[in-house]
Amino acid sequence: MRDVIVVGGGPVGILLGCLLAERGVDVEVLERRTEPSMHAKAIGIHPPSMRVLRQAGVAEEVLSRAVRIESGSVQSGGRTLGRLSFAQVTGRFPFVVTLPQHETEAVLRERFAALKPGGLRSGVGVGMLQDRGDHVDVLAEPGGAEAETDDGGQEIVAQARYVVVADGARGALRDAVGIESRALGGAGTYLMADYPDIGEHGDEAVLFFEEGGVVESFPLPGGRRRWVAATPTLRPHASIDDLTALIEQRTGVRLPPSESVPSSFSVRQRLASTMVHGRVLLAGDAAHEISPIGGQGMNLGWLDAVALAPALKHALAQPIEAAVTLAGYDRRRRRSARMAVRQAGFNMAMGRPVSGLRLRARNALVRALALPPLNALLSRAFTMRWL
């Protein structure tokens, strides 16, 4: 029987595995996928997360592959409304790092393999968790190849003293074990893709607050740049030419041809009623789904992991104190998630289509926020220093 099973081998699950293995906890990570996803996902890594990655022993490797963003600008109608410098934020990492999620996952998986050889089991789908009071049975999905049948006819993948669900926002285990979640804040739809970088903005992040809706642009390694545009509705069949035309129509920027396939996604914000349910715990998007506008989601999950690892270590060593220790994790991390939801709601509201007087009022607000002393507070907010 393991000390801890982590269900979900994405960036949050693997990082948690690393942090637990470093503490001598017998941990195993179960992942449904047999190959890493190469789809365009999270790219932004904020300063608090860089500190977490340093704890996990991978910060230097991530930095060697990534782009460092030390400033950002906001534009509208071809004019710059303001600039924001992250270099004024104190600390060892006065910048935001961008690296495609699949590359970040690769670095974390390599580290986990070094810390816990064979600790990642791929191709394992989990259908249900059963809390037995002193341990949790991890049950396979129907027809799972890795399942073993016990005397009661249940297919058991593994057993552990605690199980952490980190299977993402669309995972089914949270609901399956009876943890409710509720909607918070607004929603939105977006298109994004990566293009060759035309070099116009250097290593600066750029937000275009235009009448038709926000367009965001971030540098990536390898001479590429990520472009994200808000859309009125979900557009799953949009082509790269559709996105290119939309960006030019709003911003006037003419992008070069790209072989990238655009990703259409919808944003919703939800928070679980609890992140601790007996011996089953939640981390990452399984606990709190946050708008990716502002790049908080993956980072918030990593901060869950760095809080949960010592809490689990203590709960395993001092069972009589486990309930209080894990309740503290639940309380602190859901409070942080609510703060992230409010910031994400502000980000989405600022990027909605506006015109006339409302457009002028929004632009005036942006100009004010880009000036001292508010710009220092804004830098802290956008680099998640409040966490």
mmCIF file of C-alpha atoms in Angstrom:
data_model
loop_
_atom_site.group_PDB
_atom_site.id
_atom_site.type_symbol
_atom_site.label_atom_id
_atom_site.label_comp_id
_atom_site.label_asym_id
_atom_site.label_seq_id
_atom_site.Cartn_x
_atom_site.Cartn_y
_atom_site.Cartn_z
ATOM 1 C CA MET A 1 0.000 0.000 0.000
ATOM 2 C CA ARG A 2 1.317 3.436 -0.966
ATOM 3 C CA ASP A 3 1.398 6.462 1.278
ATOM 4 C CA VAL A 4 -0.099 8.673 -1.444
ATOM 5 C CA ILE A 5 -1.588 8.074 -4.879
ATOM 6 C CA VAL A 6 -1.902 11.113 -7.169
ATOM 7 C CA VAL A 7 -4.511 10.707 -9.899
ATOM 8 C CA GLY A 8 -3.468 12.870 -12.843
ATOM 9 C CA GLY A 9 -0.018 13.211 -14.395
ATOM 10 C CA GLY A 10 -0.318 16.780 -15.635
ATOM 11 C CA PRO A 11 1.905 19.601 -14.358
ATOM 12 C CA VAL A 12 0.225 19.791 -10.947
ATOM 13 C CA GLY A 13 0.158 16.037 -10.301
ATOM 14 C CA ILE A 14 3.763 15.505 -11.379
ATOM 15 C CA LEU A 15 5.040 18.472 -9.374
ATOM 16 C CA LEU A 16 3.228 17.184 -6.291
ATOM 17 C CA GLY A 17 4.814 13.792 -6.914
ATOM 18 C CA CYS A 18 8.259 15.424 -6.975
ATOM 19 C CA LEU A 19 7.658 17.383 -3.769
ATOM 20 C CA LEU A 20 6.375 14.297 -1.938
ATOM 21 C CA ALA A 21 9.196 12.070 -3.182
ATOM 22 C CA GLU A 22 11.750 14.622 -1.983
ATOM 23 C CA ARG A 23 10.208 14.325 1.486
ATOM 24 C CA GLY A 24 10.537 10.545 1.501
ATOM 25 C CA VAL A 25 6.837 9.878 0.950
ATOM 26 C CA ASP A 26 6.010 6.674 -0.959
ATOM 27 C CA VAL A 27 4.058 8.251 -3.839
ATOM 28 C CA GLU A 28 2.764 6.983 -7.162
ATOM 29 C CA VAL A 29 1.196 9.050 -9.961
ATOM 30 C CA LEU A 30 -1.489 7.512 -12.189
ATOM 31 C CA GLU A 31 -2.130 9.022 -15.611
ATOM 32 C CA ARG A 32 -4.751 8.030 -18.170
ATOM 33 C CA ARG A 33 -2.727 9.264 -21.156
ATOM 34 C CA THR A 34 -0.001 7.120 -22.644
ATOM 35 C CA GLU A 35 1.613 10.078 -24.434
ATOM 36 C CA PRO A 36 1.942 13.706 -23.305
ATOM 37 C CA SER A 37 -0.553 16.125 -24.847
ATOM 38 C CA MET A 38 1.002 18.477 -27.406
ATOM 39 C CA HIS A 39 -2.002 20.815 -27.582
ATOM 40 C CA ALA A 40 -1.511 24.517 -26.894
ATOM 41 C CA LYS A 41 -2.160 24.978 -23.184
ATOM 42 C CA ALA A 42 -0.659 27.010 -20.363
ATOM 43 C CA ILE A 43 2.572 28.901 -21.014
ATOM 44 C CA GLY A 44 2.978 31.455 -18.202
ATOM 45 C CA ILE A 45 4.996 30.707 -15.061
ATOM 46 C CA HIS A 46 4.847 33.412 -12.383
ATOM 47 C CA PRO A 47 7.522 34.270 -9.761
ATOM 48 C CA PRO A 48 5.890 32.342 -6.869
ATOM 49 C CA SER A 49 5.784 29.264 -9.102
ATOM 50 C CA MET A 50 9.445 29.700 -10.000
ATOM 51 C CA ARG A 51 10.199 29.464 -6.297
ATOM 52 C CA VAL A 52 8.198 26.237 -6.173
ATOM 53 C CA LEU A 53 10.071 24.850 -9.178
ATOM 54 C CA ARG A 54 13.330 25.722 -7.442
ATOM 55 C CA GLN A 55 12.199 23.620 -4.464
ATOM 56 C CA ALA A 56 11.536 20.769 -6.873
ATOM 57 C CA GLY A 57 15.014 21.131 -8.373
ATOM 58 C CA VAL A 58 13.924 22.104 -11.904
ATOM 59 C CA ALA A 59 13.996 25.930 -11.938
ATOM 60 C CA GLU A 60 17.298 26.228 -13.783
ATOM 61 C CA GLU A 61 16.272 23.690 -16.421
ATOM 62 C CA VAL A 62 12.984 25.530 -17.004
ATOM 63 C CA LEU A 63 14.783 28.873 -17.283
ATOM 64 C CA SER A 64 17.251 27.445 -19.798
ATOM 65 C CA ARG A 65 14.356 26.549 -22.121
ATOM 66 C CA ALA A 66 12.065 29.506 -21.509
ATOM 67 C CA VAL A 67 11.634 33.173 -22.385
ATOM 68 C CA ARG A 68 11.730 35.753 -19.590
ATOM 69 C CA ILE A 69 9.166 38.540 -19.818
ATOM 70 C CA GLU A 70 10.212 41.583 -17.819
ATOM 71 C CA SER A 71 7.590 44.034 -19.083
ATOM 72 C CA GLY A 72 4.208 44.321 -20.711
ATOM 73 C CA SER A 73 2.221 46.982 -22.516
ATOM 74 C CA VAL A 74 -1.424 47.760 -23.164
ATOM 75 C CA GLN A 75 -2.457 49.143 -26.539
ATOM 76 C CA SER A 76 -5.700 50.353 -28.028
ATOM 77 C CA GLY A 77 -6.423 51.819 -31.454
ATOM 78 C CA GLY A 78 -2.743 51.766 -32.377
ATOM 79 C CA ARG A 79 -1.690 53.764 -29.302
ATOM 80 C CA THR A 80 0.124 52.609 -26.170
ATOM 81 C CA LEU A 81 -1.971 53.246 -23.068
ATOM 82 C CA GLY A 82 0.691 52.206 -20.582
ATOM 83 C CA ARG A 83 3.574 49.913 -19.760
ATOM 84 C CA LEU A 84 4.188 47.666 -16.784
ATOM 85 C CA SER A 85 7.614 46.543 -15.598
ATOM 86 C CA PHE A 86 7.923 43.308 -13.671
ATOM 87 C CA ALA A 87 11.570 44.088 -12.891
ATOM 88 C CA GLN A 88 10.448 46.472 -10.140
ATOM 89 C CA VAL A 89 8.995 43.524 -8.244
ATOM 90 C CA THR A 90 11.542 42.372 -5.705
ATOM 91 C CA GLY A 91 12.740 38.799 -5.390
ATOM 92 C CA ARG A 92 14.927 36.280 -7.138
ATOM 93 C CA PHE A 93 12.594 35.993 -10.128
ATOM 94 C CA PRO A 94 11.527 39.528 -11.213
ATOM 95 C CA PHE A 95 9.935 38.315 -14.424
ATOM 96 C CA VAL A 96 7.278 36.026 -15.880
ATOM 97 C CA VAL A 97 8.523 32.933 -17.704
ATOM 98 C CA THR A 98 6.865 31.468 -20.795
ATOM 99 C CA LEU A 99 7.307 27.843 -21.814
ATOM 100 C CA PRO A 100 4.768 25.561 -23.533
ATOM 101 C CA GLN A 101 3.102 23.263 -21.035
ATOM 102 C CA HIS A 102 4.242 20.064 -22.733
ATOM 103 C CA GLU A 103 7.863 21.165 -22.296
ATOM 104 C CA THR A 104 7.301 22.060 -18.653
ATOM 105 C CA GLU A 105 5.701 18.666 -18.105
ATOM 106 C CA ALA A 106 8.678 16.960 -19.740
ATOM 107 C CA VAL A 107 11.079 18.654 -17.314
ATOM 108 C CA LEU A 108 8.931 17.669 -14.326
ATOM 109 C CA ARG A 109 8.547 14.078 -15.517
ATOM 110 C CA GLU A 110 12.289 13.705 -15.911
ATOM 111 C CA ARG A 111 12.789 14.999 -12.383
ATOM 112 C CA PHE A 112 10.105 12.697 -10.962
ATOM 113 C CA ALA A 113 11.652 9.707 -12.729
ATOM 114 C CA ALA A 114 14.983 10.524 -11.069
ATOM 115 C CA LEU A 115 13.382 10.895 -7.629
ATOM 116 C CA LYS A 116 10.974 7.959 -7.888
ATOM 117 C CA PRO A 117 11.905 5.500 -10.676
ATOM 118 C CA GLY A 118 8.751 3.799 -11.949
ATOM 119 C CA GLY A 119 6.605 6.167 -9.909
ATOM 120 C CA LEU A 120 4.527 7.260 -12.909
ATOM 121 C CA ARG A 121 2.067 4.708 -14.295
ATOM 122 C CA SER A 122 0.653 5.757 -17.662
ATOM 123 C CA GLY A 123 -2.411 4.372 -19.397
ATOM 124 C CA VAL A 124 -4.304 3.923 -16.127
ATOM 125 C CA GLY A 125 -7.841 5.267 -16.051
ATOM 126 C CA VAL A 126 -9.429 5.702 -12.619
ATOM 127 C CA GLY A 127 -13.192 5.359 -12.366
ATOM 128 C CA MET A 128 -13.906 5.635 -8.639
ATOM 129 C CA LEU A 129 -12.325 6.103 -5.225
ATOM 130 C CA GLN A 130 -13.594 4.318 -2.122
ATOM 131 C CA ASP A 131 -12.538 5.692 1.243
ATOM 132 C CA ARG A 132 -12.247 2.735 3.637
ATOM 133 C CA GLY A 133 -11.519 4.851 6.705
ATOM 134 C CA ASP A 134 -7.856 3.912 7.065
ATOM 135 C CA HIS A 135 -7.024 3.856 3.341
ATOM 136 C CA VAL A 136 -8.506 4.502 -0.109
ATOM 137 C CA ASP A 137 -9.175 1.914 -2.807
ATOM 138 C CA VAL A 138 -8.472 3.265 -6.297
ATOM 139 C CA LEU A 139 -10.839 1.552 -8.716
ATOM 140 C CA ALA A 140 -10.244 1.267 -12.445
ATOM 141 C CA GLU A 141 -12.536 2.490 -15.153
ATOM 142 C CA PRO A 142 -14.721 -0.286 -16.535
ATOM 143 C CA GLY A 143 -12.595 -2.496 -18.775
ATOM 144 C CA GLY A 144 -9.317 -1.039 -17.509
ATOM 145 C CA ALA A 145 -6.405 -3.208 -18.563
ATOM 146 C CA GLU A 146 -4.444 -2.658 -15.339
ATOM 147 C CA ALA A 147 -7.245 -3.595 -12.971
ATOM 148 C CA GLU A 148 -7.097 -6.492 -10.530
ATOM 149 C CA THR A 149 -10.320 -7.942 -9.129
ATOM 150 C CA ASP A 150 -10.622 -8.395 -5.381
ATOM 151 C CA ASP A 151 -12.929 -10.839 -3.624
ATOM 152 C CA GLY A 152 -15.801 -8.361 -3.853
ATOM 153 C CA GLY A 153 -15.576 -8.132 -7.627
ATOM 154 C CA GLN A 154 -14.207 -4.586 -7.627
ATOM 155 C CA GLU A 155 -11.344 -3.747 -9.938
ATOM 156 C CA ILE A 156 -8.590 -2.230 -7.800
ATOM 157 C CA VAL A 157 -5.782 -0.292 -9.450
ATOM 158 C CA ALA A 158 -4.000 0.641 -6.228
ATOM 159 C CA GLN A 159 -4.444 1.380 -2.539
ATOM 160 C CA ALA A 160 -3.067 4.286 -0.560
ATOM 161 C CA ARG A 161 -3.431 6.003 2.776
ATOM 162 C CA TYR A 162 -4.361 9.205 0.911
ATOM 163 C CA VAL A 163 -5.384 9.937 -2.676
ATOM 164 C CA VAL A 164 -4.979 13.327 -4.348
ATOM 165 C CA VAL A 165 -7.260 14.050 -7.307
ATOM 166 C CA ALA A 166 -5.421 16.219 -9.830
ATOM 167 C CA ASP A 167 -7.208 15.097 -12.981
ATOM 168 C CA GLY A 168 -8.094 18.585 -14.243
ATOM 169 C CA ALA A 169 -11.197 20.705 -14.585
ATOM 170 C CA ARG A 170 -13.003 18.176 -16.751
ATOM 171 C CA GLY A 171 -12.103 15.171 -14.596
ATOM 172 C CA ALA A 172 -14.972 13.137 -13.182
ATOM 173 C CA LEU A 173 -13.543 11.994 -9.848
ATOM 174 C CA ARG A 174 -14.431 15.124 -7.872
ATOM 175 C CA ASP A 175 -18.121 14.660 -8.616
ATOM 176 C CA ALA A 176 -17.883 10.872 -8.295
ATOM 177 C CA VAL A 177 -16.739 11.052 -4.677
ATOM 178 C CA GLY A 178 -19.484 13.541 -3.835
ATOM 179 C CA ILE A 179 -17.633 16.881 -3.766
ATOM 180 C CA GLU A 180 -19.808 19.645 -5.172
ATOM 181 C CA SER A 181 -18.565 22.711 -7.011
ATOM 182 C CA ARG A 182 -20.239 26.000 -7.813
ATOM 183 C CA ALA A 183 -19.848 28.580 -10.523
ATOM 184 C CA LEU A 184 -18.052 31.820 -9.701
ATOM 185 C CA GLY A 185 -17.600 34.891 -11.868
ATOM 186 C CA GLY A 186 -18.152 35.249 -15.576
ATOM 187 C CA ALA A 187 -17.481 33.172 -18.661
ATOM 188 C CA GLY A 188 -15.979 33.775 -22.078
ATOM 189 C CA THR A 189 -14.771 32.140 -25.290
ATOM 190 C CA TYR A 190 -11.407 32.481 -27.029
ATOM 191 C CA LEU A 191 -9.259 31.404 -29.970
ATOM 192 C CA MET A 192 -5.493 30.951 -29.685
ATOM 193 C CA ALA A 193 -2.563 29.776 -31.783
ATOM 194 C CA ASP A 194 1.200 30.172 -32.074
ATOM 195 C CA TYR A 195 2.839 32.135 -34.896
ATOM 196 C CA PRO A 196 6.380 32.941 -35.989
ATOM 197 C CA ASP A 197 7.419 36.055 -34.070
ATOM 198 C CA ILE A 198 7.655 39.104 -36.353
ATOM 199 C CA GLY A 199 9.932 40.809 -33.813
ATOM 200 C CA GLU A 200 7.790 43.911 -33.437
ATOM 201 C CA HIS A 201 7.337 43.585 -29.666
ATOM 202 C CA GLY A 202 10.618 41.981 -28.568
ATOM 203 C CA ASP A 203 10.195 39.938 -25.376
ATOM 204 C CA GLU A 204 7.307 42.085 -24.170
ATOM 205 C CA ALA A 205 3.810 40.846 -23.420
ATOM 206 C CA VAL A 206 1.182 42.917 -25.206
ATOM 207 C CA LEU A 207 -2.517 43.353 -24.445
ATOM 208 C CA PHE A 208 -4.679 44.939 -27.125
ATOM 209 C CA PHE A 209 -7.832 46.372 -25.527
ATOM 210 C CA GLU A 210 -9.883 46.956 -28.660
ATOM 211 C CA GLU A 211 -13.531 47.709 -29.393
ATOM 212 C CA GLY A 212 -14.195 44.183 -30.625
ATOM 213 C CA GLY A 213 -12.563 42.503 -27.624
ATOM 214 C CA VAL A 214 -9.161 41.757 -26.176
ATOM 215 C CA VAL A 215 -6.214 40.267 -28.059
ATOM 216 C CA GLU A 216 -3.210 39.039 -26.079
ATOM 217 C CA SER A 217 0.298 38.290 -27.332
ATOM 218 C CA PHE A 218 3.181 36.588 -25.504
ATOM 219 C CA PRO A 219 6.679 35.607 -26.671
ATOM 220 C CA LEU A 220 7.626 31.938 -26.697
ATOM 221 C CA PRO A 221 10.932 30.110 -27.100
ATOM 222 C CA GLY A 222 12.145 29.287 -30.591
ATOM 223 C CA GLY A 223 11.140 32.560 -32.219
ATOM 224 C CA ARG A 224 7.406 32.021 -31.747
ATOM 225 C CA ARG A 225 4.618 34.054 -30.195
ATOM 226 C CA ARG A 226 1.271 33.010 -28.686
ATOM 227 C CA TRP A 227 -1.781 35.024 -29.792
ATOM 228 C CA VAL A 228 -5.138 34.801 -27.985
ATOM 229 C CA ALA A 229 -8.314 36.588 -29.100
ATOM 230 C CA ALA A 230 -11.675 36.810 -27.357
ATOM 231 C CA THR A 231 -14.575 35.647 -29.537
ATOM 232 C CA PRO A 232 -18.322 36.274 -29.251
ATOM 233 C CA THR A 233 -19.053 32.539 -29.337
ATOM 234 C CA LEU A 234 -17.115 29.283 -29.261
ATOM 235 C CA ARG A 235 -15.547 28.660 -32.684
ATOM 236 C CA PRO A 236 -14.276 25.042 -32.712
ATOM 237 C CA HIS A 237 -14.012 24.932 -36.515
ATOM 238 C CA ALA A 238 -12.118 28.199 -36.998
ATOM 239 C CA SER A 239 -9.038 27.989 -39.205
ATOM 240 C CA ILE A 240 -5.674 29.649 -38.686
ATOM 241 C CA ASP A 241 -6.656 32.095 -41.432
ATOM 242 C CA ASP A 242 -9.808 32.998 -39.480
ATOM 243 C CA LEU A 243 -7.753 33.829 -36.398
ATOM 244 C CA THR A 244 -5.163 35.750 -38.433
ATOM 245 C CA ALA A 245 -7.903 37.866 -40.005
ATOM 246 C CA LEU A 246 -9.558 38.503 -36.641
ATOM 247 C CA ILE A 247 -6.274 39.701 -35.104
ATOM 248 C CA GLU A 248 -5.545 42.015 -38.043
ATOM 249 C CA GLN A 249 -9.074 43.409 -38.017
ATOM 250 C CA ARG A 250 -8.830 44.338 -34.329
ATOM 251 C CA THR A 251 -5.196 45.327 -33.921
ATOM 252 C CA GLY A 252 -3.892 46.110 -37.406
ATOM 253 C CA VAL A 253 -1.088 43.552 -36.879
ATOM 254 C CA ARG A 254 -0.526 41.389 -39.955
ATOM 255 C CA LEU A 255 0.837 38.025 -38.844
ATOM 256 C CA PRO A 256 2.889 35.654 -41.016
ATOM 257 C CA PRO A 257 1.566 32.235 -42.079
ATOM 258 C CA SER A 258 1.494 29.611 -39.350
ATOM 259 C CA GLU A 259 1.139 25.833 -39.397
ATOM 260 C CA SER A 260 -0.443 25.916 -35.950
ATOM 261 C CA VAL A 261 -3.995 24.655 -35.566
ATOM 262 C CA PRO A 262 -6.040 27.172 -33.557
ATOM 263 C CA SER A 263 -7.465 26.061 -30.248
ATOM 264 C CA SER A 264 -10.983 27.208 -29.401
ATOM 265 C CA PHE A 265 -11.875 27.151 -25.722
ATOM 266 C CA SER A 266 -14.492 28.376 -23.336
ATOM 267 C CA VAL A 267 -13.765 29.810 -19.919
ATOM 268 C CA ARG A 268 -15.749 29.113 -16.808
ATOM 269 C CA GLN A 269 -14.835 29.643 -13.165
ATOM 270 C CA ARG A 270 -15.740 27.117 -10.487
ATOM 271 C CA LEU A 271 -14.660 26.311 -6.942
ATOM 272 C CA ALA A 272 -15.101 23.023 -5.070
ATOM 273 C CA SER A 273 -17.062 23.123 -1.820
ATOM 274 C CA THR A 274 -14.079 21.478 -0.123
ATOM 275 C CA MET A 275 -10.605 20.313 -1.117
ATOM 276 C CA VAL A 276 -10.518 17.640 1.598
ATOM 277 C CA HIS A 277 -13.065 14.817 1.728
ATOM 278 C CA GLY A 278 -11.901 12.213 4.228
ATOM 279 C CA ARG A 279 -8.753 10.686 2.767
ATOM 280 C CA VAL A 280 -9.427 12.121 -0.689
ATOM 281 C CA LEU A 281 -7.955 15.525 -1.486
ATOM 282 C CA LEU A 282 -8.154 17.878 -4.466
ATOM 283 C CA ALA A 283 -5.441 19.952 -6.111
ATOM 284 C CA GLY A 284 -5.232 22.129 -9.213
ATOM 285 C CA ASP A 285 -8.074 22.528 -11.692
ATOM 286 C CA ALA A 286 -9.977 19.647 -10.102
ATOM 287 C CA ALA A 287 -10.478 21.974 -7.124
ATOM 288 C CA HIS A 288 -10.710 25.365 -8.784
ATOM 289 C CA GLU A 289 -11.216 26.209 -12.422
ATOM 290 C CA ILE A 290 -9.887 29.705 -13.124
ATOM 291 C CA SER A 291 -9.979 31.706 -16.335
ATOM 292 C CA PRO A 292 -6.638 31.276 -18.168
ATOM 293 C CA ILE A 293 -6.692 34.978 -19.016
ATOM 294 C CA GLY A 294 -3.890 36.219 -16.799
ATOM 295 C CA GLY A 295 -2.199 32.818 -16.647
ATOM 296 C CA GLN A 296 -3.210 31.881 -13.093
ATOM 297 C CA GLY A 297 -4.580 28.345 -13.457
ATOM 298 C CA MET A 298 -1.470 26.149 -13.592
ATOM 299 C CA ASN A 299 0.343 28.445 -11.174
ATOM 300 C CA LEU A 300 -2.465 28.250 -8.644
ATOM 301 C CA GLY A 301 -2.345 24.453 -8.862
ATOM 302 C CA TRP A 302 1.391 24.438 -8.235
ATOM 303 C CA LEU A 303 0.876 26.536 -5.134
ATOM 304 C CA ASP A 304 -1.662 23.925 -4.008
ATOM 305 C CA ALA A 305 1.047 21.299 -4.445
ATOM 306 C CA VAL A 306 3.660 23.172 -2.418
ATOM 307 C CA ALA A 307 1.130 23.616 0.405
ATOM 308 C CA LEU A 308 -0.177 20.043 0.242
ATOM 309 C CA ALA A 309 3.161 18.194 0.228
ATOM 310 C CA PRO A 310 4.211 19.160 3.787
ATOM 311 C CA ALA A 311 0.613 18.828 4.998
ATOM 312 C CA LEU A 312 0.456 15.240 3.750
ATOM 313 C CA LYS A 313 3.879 14.460 5.179
ATOM 314 C CA HIS A 314 2.691 15.691 8.589
ATOM 315 C CA ALA A 315 -0.642 13.862 8.310
ATOM 316 C CA LEU A 316 1.170 10.605 7.578
ATOM 317 C CA ALA A 317 3.632 11.068 10.451
ATOM 318 C CA GLN A 318 1.051 12.349 12.981
ATOM 319 C CA PRO A 319 -2.301 10.692 12.191
ATOM 320 C CA ILE A 320 -3.978 12.171 15.256
ATOM 321 C CA GLU A 321 -3.330 15.672 13.870
ATOM 322 C CA ALA A 322 -4.195 14.831 10.263
ATOM 323 C CA ALA A 323 -7.713 16.275 10.226
ATOM 324 C CA VAL A 324 -6.602 19.671 11.569
ATOM 325 C CA THR A 325 -3.562 19.809 9.273
ATOM 326 C CA LEU A 326 -5.534 19.021 6.138
ATOM 327 C CA ALA A 327 -8.365 21.361 7.115
ATOM 328 C CA GLY A 328 -5.788 24.150 7.169
ATOM 329 C CA TYR A 329 -4.743 23.249 3.632
ATOM 330 C CA ASP A 330 -8.378 23.358 2.505
ATOM 331 C CA ARG A 331 -9.042 26.716 4.140
ATOM 332 C CA ARG A 332 -5.933 28.491 2.837
ATOM 333 C CA ARG A 333 -6.041 27.179 -0.694
ATOM 334 C CA ARG A 334 -9.745 27.876 -1.265
ATOM 335 C CA ARG A 335 -9.181 31.408 0.029
ATOM 336 C CA SER A 336 -6.389 31.857 -2.526
ATOM 337 C CA ALA A 337 -8.623 30.429 -5.246
ATOM 338 C CA ARG A 338 -11.355 32.954 -4.459
ATOM 339 C CA MET A 339 -8.811 35.762 -4.767
ATOM 340 C CA ALA A 340 -7.653 34.365 -8.114
ATOM 341 C CA VAL A 341 -11.253 34.212 -9.335
ATOM 342 C CA ARG A 342 -11.746 37.886 -8.515
ATOM 343 C CA GLN A 343 -8.595 38.859 -10.386
ATOM 344 C CA ALA A 344 -9.543 36.703 -13.362
ATOM 345 C CA GLY A 345 -12.994 38.276 -13.386
ATOM 346 C CA PHE A 346 -11.382 41.720 -13.520
ATOM 347 C CA ASN A 347 -9.115 40.605 -16.379
ATOM 348 C CA MET A 348 -12.054 39.280 -18.394
ATOM 349 C CA ALA A 349 -14.162 42.370 -17.734
ATOM 350 C CA MET A 350 -11.367 44.650 -18.959
ATOM 351 C CA GLY A 351 -11.138 42.671 -22.185
ATOM 352 C CA ARG A 352 -14.809 42.672 -23.157
ATOM 353 C CA PRO A 353 -15.999 44.499 -26.293
ATOM 354 C CA VAL A 354 -16.815 48.149 -25.581
ATOM 355 C CA SER A 355 -17.239 51.303 -27.628
ATOM 356 C CA GLY A 356 -17.883 55.010 -27.287
ATOM 357 C CA LEU A 357 -17.848 56.456 -23.785
ATOM 358 C CA ARG A 358 -17.191 53.084 -22.156
ATOM 359 C CA LEU A 359 -14.126 52.534 -24.328
ATOM 360 C CA ARG A 360 -12.744 55.944 -23.388
ATOM 361 C CA ALA A 361 -13.435 55.303 -19.705
ATOM 362 C CA ARG A 362 -11.678 51.930 -19.816
ATOM 363 C CA ASN A 363 -8.655 53.416 -21.574
ATOM 364 C CA ALA A 364 -8.471 56.181 -18.970
ATOM 365 C CA LEU A 365 -8.530 53.541 -16.212
ATOM 366 C CA VAL A 366 -5.700 51.620 -17.908
ATOM 367 C CA ARG A 367 -3.608 54.796 -18.131
ATOM 368 C CA ALA A 368 -4.162 55.472 -14.434
ATOM 369 C CA LEU A 369 -3.259 51.920 -13.448
ATOM 370 C CA ALA A 370 0.006 52.165 -15.401
ATOM 371 C CA LEU A 371 1.209 55.140 -13.331
ATOM 372 C CA PRO A 372 2.829 55.146 -9.851
ATOM 373 C CA PRO A 373 1.872 54.066 -7.275
ATOM 374 C CA LEU A 374 -0.815 51.855 -8.807
ATOM 375 C CA ASN A 375 1.574 50.291 -11.328
ATOM 376 C CA ALA A 376 3.551 48.631 -8.512
ATOM 377 C CA LEU A 377 0.368 47.093 -7.127
ATOM 378 C CA LEU A 378 -0.641 45.963 -10.609
ATOM 379 C CA SER A 379 2.771 44.359 -11.150
ATOM 380 C CA ARG A 380 2.338 42.408 -7.934
ATOM 381 C CA ALA A 381 -1.134 41.298 -8.962
ATOM 382 C CA PHE A 382 -0.166 40.141 -12.443
ATOM 383 C CA THR A 383 2.846 38.232 -11.145
ATOM 384 C CA MET A 384 0.722 36.607 -8.404
ATOM 385 C CA ARG A 385 2.863 38.075 -5.629
ATOM 386 C CA TRP A 386 -0.258 38.341 -3.462
ATOM 387 C CA LEU A 387 -0.022 34.554 -3.058
#
